[in-house]
C-alpha cells in the first residue's frame, strides 16, 4: 500500500517517530495508509491529505513545532492563520465559541466546504502559531471519508493550508502534491481527485452580522438562505482572497504593548531580551526578562516559540523588547516578517 517517491526505500519496519527527511511516502487512502498517516501526524510530521475542496498540507494543530513544519514545507514568507480541521462539530466546539449564526451554519453545511472563523474557546488546544496569534480561530469539518477517518485516528485538530508551495496553484490530485512537495513532507495520503476543486468559503461569526471573508465551495446565496440575512463583506479592502479580518482586532493582537527593537546588538537598561542562538548580545545584565527562541539556532523551534515568547516578554511590563538578529533564510523570513510588523505596528 505504500511506495516511496525517492530512493532510498524505507526500511521494512519504519520508525514512526523519526521525521522522514527527503523521502515522501505515497500512502493509499485505505485503513493501513490512514493509520500510517495518523502515526506520522501524531509524531509531528507534515502529511498531505485529501479533502473535498483541495489537498491540504496537514500537521497537528496543537503542536507549534509541527505547524512550523507546514510553513517550512510551503516556503511561506509569512505566518498566516491556518484553518483547523476537525472530525465533527463537537470537536470543533472545543476549539471555538459558536454563536447562534455559527451554529446554524455548521449544522447546515458541515461536513462541507465552509470554514467558520469564531472566537477562540477557553478549552482550545490549537497552538498560537497555527492562529498566527489571533484570538479567533478558523474551523472546518471536511466532507471526505479519508479526511474524516484520519481526523478520528489522530484525535487532534489538524492545521492544513492547501498543499502547494507558496504562490502556486492549489492541488486537486495526489500527483499534483507529489510534483510540488516531494521530498519536503513526510507523506501524501491519496484520496483521489477532489470533488470540488476550490477552497472552502470562509465566514467570520465574531458577533454582529456574519462576514464573508473568502468566497469558495459554498455560495453566498446558500449561506444567506440559511441565515435569513445578507452577509457583510470583508471590509479589509484588500483583494487578497485571504485578507484576514476586520481592522483593529488583528492589529491590536498582533502588536505587543512594548516597543520592539530589532537586530539589537546590546540590551539597554529596562529592556526585555528576545534571543536567538547561543551567543548573547552585550548588556545582558540590563535585561529585565529573557527568552530564547532557540538556543541551538533552530529556526523551526524559533517559529514554534515566537508568539509565546513575545507574549511572555510583553507581559513582564518591560518598556521595550530588544530582539537579537534572526537569520532571514528558510523559516527565518516569516519570523523576521512577524517581528518587523510587531516593531512597526505599535502606536
Ligand atoms: O478548502 C480549504 O479551505 C483548504 C482545505 C485544505 O481545507 N484550506 C485552505 O487553507 O484553503 P488556507 O490556509 O490556504 O486558507 C486559510 C485562510 C487564510 O487565508 C487565512 O487568512 C484565513 O483562512 N483565516 C484563518 N484563520 C483566520 C482567522 N482567525 N481570521 C481570519 N481569517 C482567518
Ligand atoms: Mg492556499
XYZ file of C-alpha atoms and ligand atoms in Angstrom:
381
model
C 0.000 0.000 0.000
C 2.899 2.259 0.405
C 5.581 3.226 -2.012
C 8.298 5.837 -1.853
C 8.870 8.519 -4.407
C 12.578 8.875 -3.837
C 15.411 6.492 -3.129
C 16.495 5.048 -0.803
C 13.413 2.985 0.039
C 12.228 2.943 3.620
C 13.316 0.059 5.830
C 10.763 -2.732 6.308
C 9.928 -1.653 9.848
C 9.942 2.115 9.756
C 10.268 4.099 12.940
C 7.035 6.096 13.072
C 8.638 8.760 15.247
C 11.617 9.625 13.069
C 10.913 12.584 10.816
C 11.249 11.462 7.216
C 13.904 13.604 5.709
C 13.940 13.955 1.962
C 11.658 10.963 1.442
C 7.941 11.259 0.822
C 5.762 8.208 1.319
C 2.806 7.703 -1.012
C 0.006 6.247 1.089
C -3.248 4.925 -0.268
C -6.436 6.037 1.427
C -7.133 2.625 2.970
C -7.008 1.647 6.649
C -3.277 0.963 6.597
C -2.475 4.220 4.818
C -4.654 6.210 7.187
C -3.062 4.527 10.225
C 0.418 5.324 8.919
C -0.542 8.946 8.193
C -2.029 9.276 11.678
C 1.164 7.927 13.281
C 3.273 10.408 11.313
C 0.992 13.308 12.247
C 0.967 12.371 15.914
C 4.757 12.309 15.769
C 4.813 15.904 14.496
C 5.309 15.335 10.766
C 3.544 17.027 7.827
C 1.245 14.892 5.694
C -0.805 15.934 2.658
C -4.423 14.846 2.926
C -7.382 14.876 0.574
C -10.454 16.952 1.342
C -13.498 17.624 -0.817
C -12.068 21.055 -1.766
C -8.331 20.734 -2.369
C -5.475 18.717 -0.888
C -4.303 20.151 2.408
C -0.869 20.073 3.970
C -1.693 18.870 7.456
C 0.084 18.956 10.787
C -1.041 18.526 14.388
C -2.565 21.949 15.083
C -1.854 21.630 18.810
C 1.903 21.248 18.246
C 3.558 24.545 17.288
C 6.692 22.790 16.085
C 4.662 20.593 13.755
C 2.811 23.683 12.493
C 6.147 25.396 11.844
C 6.875 22.455 9.541
C 3.930 23.462 7.349
C 5.370 26.931 6.811
C 8.767 25.422 6.164
C 7.446 22.974 3.581
C 5.327 25.604 1.830
C 8.061 28.208 1.894
C 5.520 30.734 3.139
C 7.187 34.050 3.871
C 4.506 34.916 6.443
C 2.660 33.311 9.302
C -0.937 33.448 8.070
C -3.560 31.983 10.352
C -4.422 28.433 9.254
C -7.686 26.519 9.187
C -8.004 23.885 11.925
C -9.784 20.818 10.551
C -11.949 18.814 12.933
C -13.744 15.487 12.638
C -17.125 16.870 13.691
C -18.974 19.799 15.241
C -18.385 18.508 18.772
C -14.612 18.592 18.411
C -14.830 21.994 16.695
C -16.813 23.303 19.701
C -13.865 22.506 21.937
C -11.723 24.911 19.897
C -14.115 27.754 19.151
C -17.166 29.539 20.541
C -20.185 29.205 18.257
C -22.866 31.874 18.412
C -26.344 31.195 17.014
C -25.271 32.103 13.444
C -22.183 29.904 13.543
C -24.133 27.006 14.960
C -26.799 27.287 12.290
C -24.187 27.408 9.511
C -22.264 24.473 10.945
C -25.433 22.418 11.194
C -26.417 23.266 7.629
C -23.055 22.878 5.874
C -20.808 20.572 7.917
C -19.264 18.365 6.905
C -18.568 20.505 3.862
C -16.658 23.333 2.179
C -17.400 26.055 4.723
C -14.855 27.462 7.179
C -16.118 29.394 10.201
C -13.964 31.973 11.957
C -15.144 32.180 15.567
C -13.739 33.394 18.902
C -11.219 31.046 20.468
C -12.657 28.820 23.198
C -11.105 28.590 26.652
C -10.706 24.862 26.054
C -8.902 25.303 22.716
C -5.809 23.240 22.083
C -4.818 24.759 18.736
C -1.403 26.405 19.021
C -0.872 30.118 18.799
C 1.364 29.679 15.757
C -1.479 27.994 13.846
C -3.672 31.007 14.680
C -0.854 33.475 13.923
C -1.502 34.897 17.377
C -5.160 35.742 16.747
C -7.816 35.423 19.451
C -10.101 33.833 16.853
C -9.889 30.520 15.066
C -10.840 29.224 11.625
C -12.580 25.833 11.860
C -13.769 23.418 9.251
C -15.185 19.896 9.173
C -14.210 18.462 5.778
C -16.520 16.183 3.831
C -14.176 13.451 2.689
C -14.157 9.913 4.089
C -10.344 9.712 4.148
C -10.004 13.083 5.897
C -12.672 12.141 8.428
C -11.075 8.774 9.186
C -7.691 10.444 9.566
C -9.024 13.155 11.887
C -10.634 10.497 14.053
C -7.456 8.434 14.139
C -5.254 11.412 15.041
C -7.853 12.670 17.514
C -6.483 16.209 17.340
C -7.383 19.152 15.133
C -5.217 19.340 12.019
C -3.968 22.650 10.657
C -3.981 22.439 6.870
C -3.486 25.089 4.239
C -3.616 23.988 0.613
C -0.734 21.617 -0.130
C 1.081 23.786 -2.645
C 4.257 25.806 -2.284
C 3.533 29.462 -1.568
C 2.354 31.218 -4.714
C 1.483 28.059 -6.672
C -1.876 26.596 -7.641
C -3.801 24.522 -5.101
C -3.555 20.766 -5.748
C -6.652 18.721 -6.511
C -4.902 15.367 -7.018
C -2.247 13.495 -5.051
C 0.064 13.609 -8.046
C -0.047 17.426 -8.049
C 1.072 17.396 -4.440
C 3.816 14.905 -5.257
C 5.099 17.090 -8.072
C 5.343 20.158 -5.826
C 6.136 18.762 -2.407
C 8.113 15.582 -2.985
C 10.966 15.383 -0.519
C 9.579 18.260 1.541
C 6.886 16.417 3.502
C 6.661 13.038 5.226
C 3.779 11.551 3.253
C 0.934 12.067 0.818
C -2.333 10.319 1.529
C -4.075 9.617 -1.769
C -7.827 10.065 -1.750
C -8.357 10.507 -5.467
C -9.292 13.714 -7.257
C -11.016 16.262 -5.040
C -14.719 16.713 -5.732
C -14.982 20.490 -5.502
C -11.572 21.655 -6.619
C -11.665 25.066 -5.000
C -11.158 26.183 -1.436
C -13.808 26.438 1.240
C -15.889 29.563 1.730
C -14.763 31.451 4.846
C -17.331 33.221 7.023
C -16.476 35.056 10.237
C -19.005 34.825 13.084
C -17.463 37.147 15.634
C -20.551 38.996 16.791
C -22.955 41.051 14.719
C -23.682 40.095 11.138
C -21.533 37.211 9.836
C -18.929 38.387 7.361
C -17.828 36.743 4.118
C -14.014 36.612 4.182
C -13.398 34.377 1.177
C -15.776 33.043 -1.467
C -15.440 29.321 -2.069
C -17.189 25.985 -2.244
C -20.476 27.122 -0.639
C -22.231 30.011 -2.370
C -23.103 33.277 -0.671
C -26.741 32.691 -1.627
C -26.835 29.310 0.086
C -25.347 30.793 3.254
C -27.687 33.785 3.252
C -30.690 31.493 2.756
C -29.746 29.535 5.874
C -29.078 32.655 7.941
C -32.070 34.556 6.642
C -29.923 37.683 6.308
C -27.326 39.227 3.987
C -23.669 38.564 4.767
C -21.456 41.554 5.443
C -18.490 41.852 3.118
C -14.899 41.685 4.167
C -14.026 45.270 4.999
C -10.296 44.794 4.903
C -10.206 46.455 1.468
C -7.704 44.056 0.024
C -8.194 41.859 -2.983
C -6.123 39.125 -1.424
C -8.568 36.224 -1.195
C -7.454 35.550 2.335
C -7.121 39.055 3.747
C -7.712 38.315 7.391
C -10.324 40.193 9.159
C -11.620 43.381 10.438
C -9.374 46.324 11.177
C -8.362 46.791 14.772
C -8.830 43.332 16.057
C -5.971 41.901 14.058
C -3.581 44.775 14.574
C -4.106 45.105 18.278
C -3.446 41.459 18.862
C -0.506 41.341 16.518
C 1.258 44.231 18.202
C 2.852 43.899 21.619
C 2.419 46.789 24.010
C 6.179 47.099 24.461
C 8.308 48.902 21.891
C 10.082 46.276 19.780
C 13.664 46.938 18.699
C 15.080 44.624 16.047
C 18.644 43.482 15.339
C 19.729 44.510 18.819
C 23.471 44.142 19.346
C 23.139 45.177 23.001
C 20.389 45.208 25.615
C 19.594 48.641 27.064
C 18.515 49.162 30.698
C 14.875 48.248 31.267
C 14.544 46.183 28.105
C 13.457 42.579 27.875
C 15.635 40.406 25.633
C 14.404 38.091 22.911
C 17.381 35.990 21.891
C 18.218 33.557 19.134
C 21.133 31.147 19.253
C 23.872 30.599 21.794
C 25.745 33.912 21.598
C 24.068 36.539 23.799
C 24.204 40.212 22.857
C 26.087 42.715 25.026
C 24.488 44.230 28.086
C 22.623 41.098 29.183
C 22.836 42.355 32.780
C 20.395 45.099 31.747
C 17.686 42.669 30.672
C 14.592 42.623 32.875
C 13.475 39.335 31.315
C 14.960 36.926 28.823
C 13.544 34.409 26.368
C 15.475 32.474 23.776
C 13.619 31.481 20.597
C 16.113 28.665 20.082
C 19.423 28.238 21.843
C 20.512 25.796 19.130
C 19.726 28.282 16.399
C 16.961 26.000 15.077
C 14.520 28.097 13.019
C 11.722 25.542 13.312
C 11.945 25.704 17.105
C 12.170 29.501 16.932
C 8.971 29.707 14.875
C 7.196 27.441 17.337
C 8.269 29.649 20.268
C 7.791 33.045 18.632
C 4.284 34.073 19.694
C 4.548 32.659 23.200
C 7.929 34.284 23.823
C 6.778 37.696 22.591
C 3.677 37.496 24.725
C 5.625 36.411 27.834
C 8.113 39.256 27.464
C 5.360 41.789 26.815
C 3.526 40.631 29.924
C 6.537 41.464 32.116
C 5.600 45.098 31.542
C 9.040 45.941 30.132
C 9.033 49.192 28.173
C 10.869 47.608 25.288
C 11.782 44.255 23.803
C 15.228 44.033 22.236
C 15.343 41.305 19.603
C 18.678 39.727 18.709
C 19.344 39.188 14.988
C 17.491 36.240 13.426
C 18.719 34.809 10.116
C 16.402 35.513 7.193
C 16.671 32.234 5.319
C 14.042 29.477 5.416
C 11.550 29.979 8.236
C 13.632 32.964 9.347
C 11.898 35.014 6.658
C 8.462 34.531 8.238
C 9.890 35.045 11.722
C 11.531 38.338 10.821
C 8.422 39.445 8.902
C 6.386 38.908 12.078
C 8.959 40.681 14.244
C 9.186 43.584 11.834
C 5.439 44.044 11.889
C 5.476 43.880 15.682
C 8.093 46.644 15.655
C 6.128 48.780 13.180
C 2.545 48.128 14.334
C 2.910 49.987 17.573
C 1.047 53.203 18.255
O -10.656 24.372 1.344
C -9.880 24.853 2.178
O -10.232 25.713 2.981
C -8.459 24.333 2.195
C -8.518 22.842 2.536
C -7.159 22.220 2.632
O -9.256 22.652 3.711
N -7.619 25.042 3.106
C -7.235 26.340 2.891
O -6.402 26.849 3.875
O -7.565 26.980 1.925
P -5.546 28.187 3.695
O -4.579 28.211 4.850
O -4.961 28.290 2.341
O -6.559 29.311 3.912
C -6.960 29.689 5.193
C -7.422 31.090 5.174
C -6.254 32.024 5.221
O -6.191 32.740 4.047
C -6.500 32.909 6.413
O -6.343 34.247 6.113
C -7.936 32.594 6.810
O -8.184 31.318 6.334
N -8.012 32.561 8.267
C -7.585 31.590 9.100
N -7.793 31.922 10.376
C -8.358 33.122 10.373
C -8.825 34.000 11.378
N -8.708 33.708 12.674
N -9.358 35.161 10.995
C -9.477 35.457 9.697
N -9.072 34.685 8.687
C -8.514 33.534 9.021
Mg -3.980 28.234 -0.286
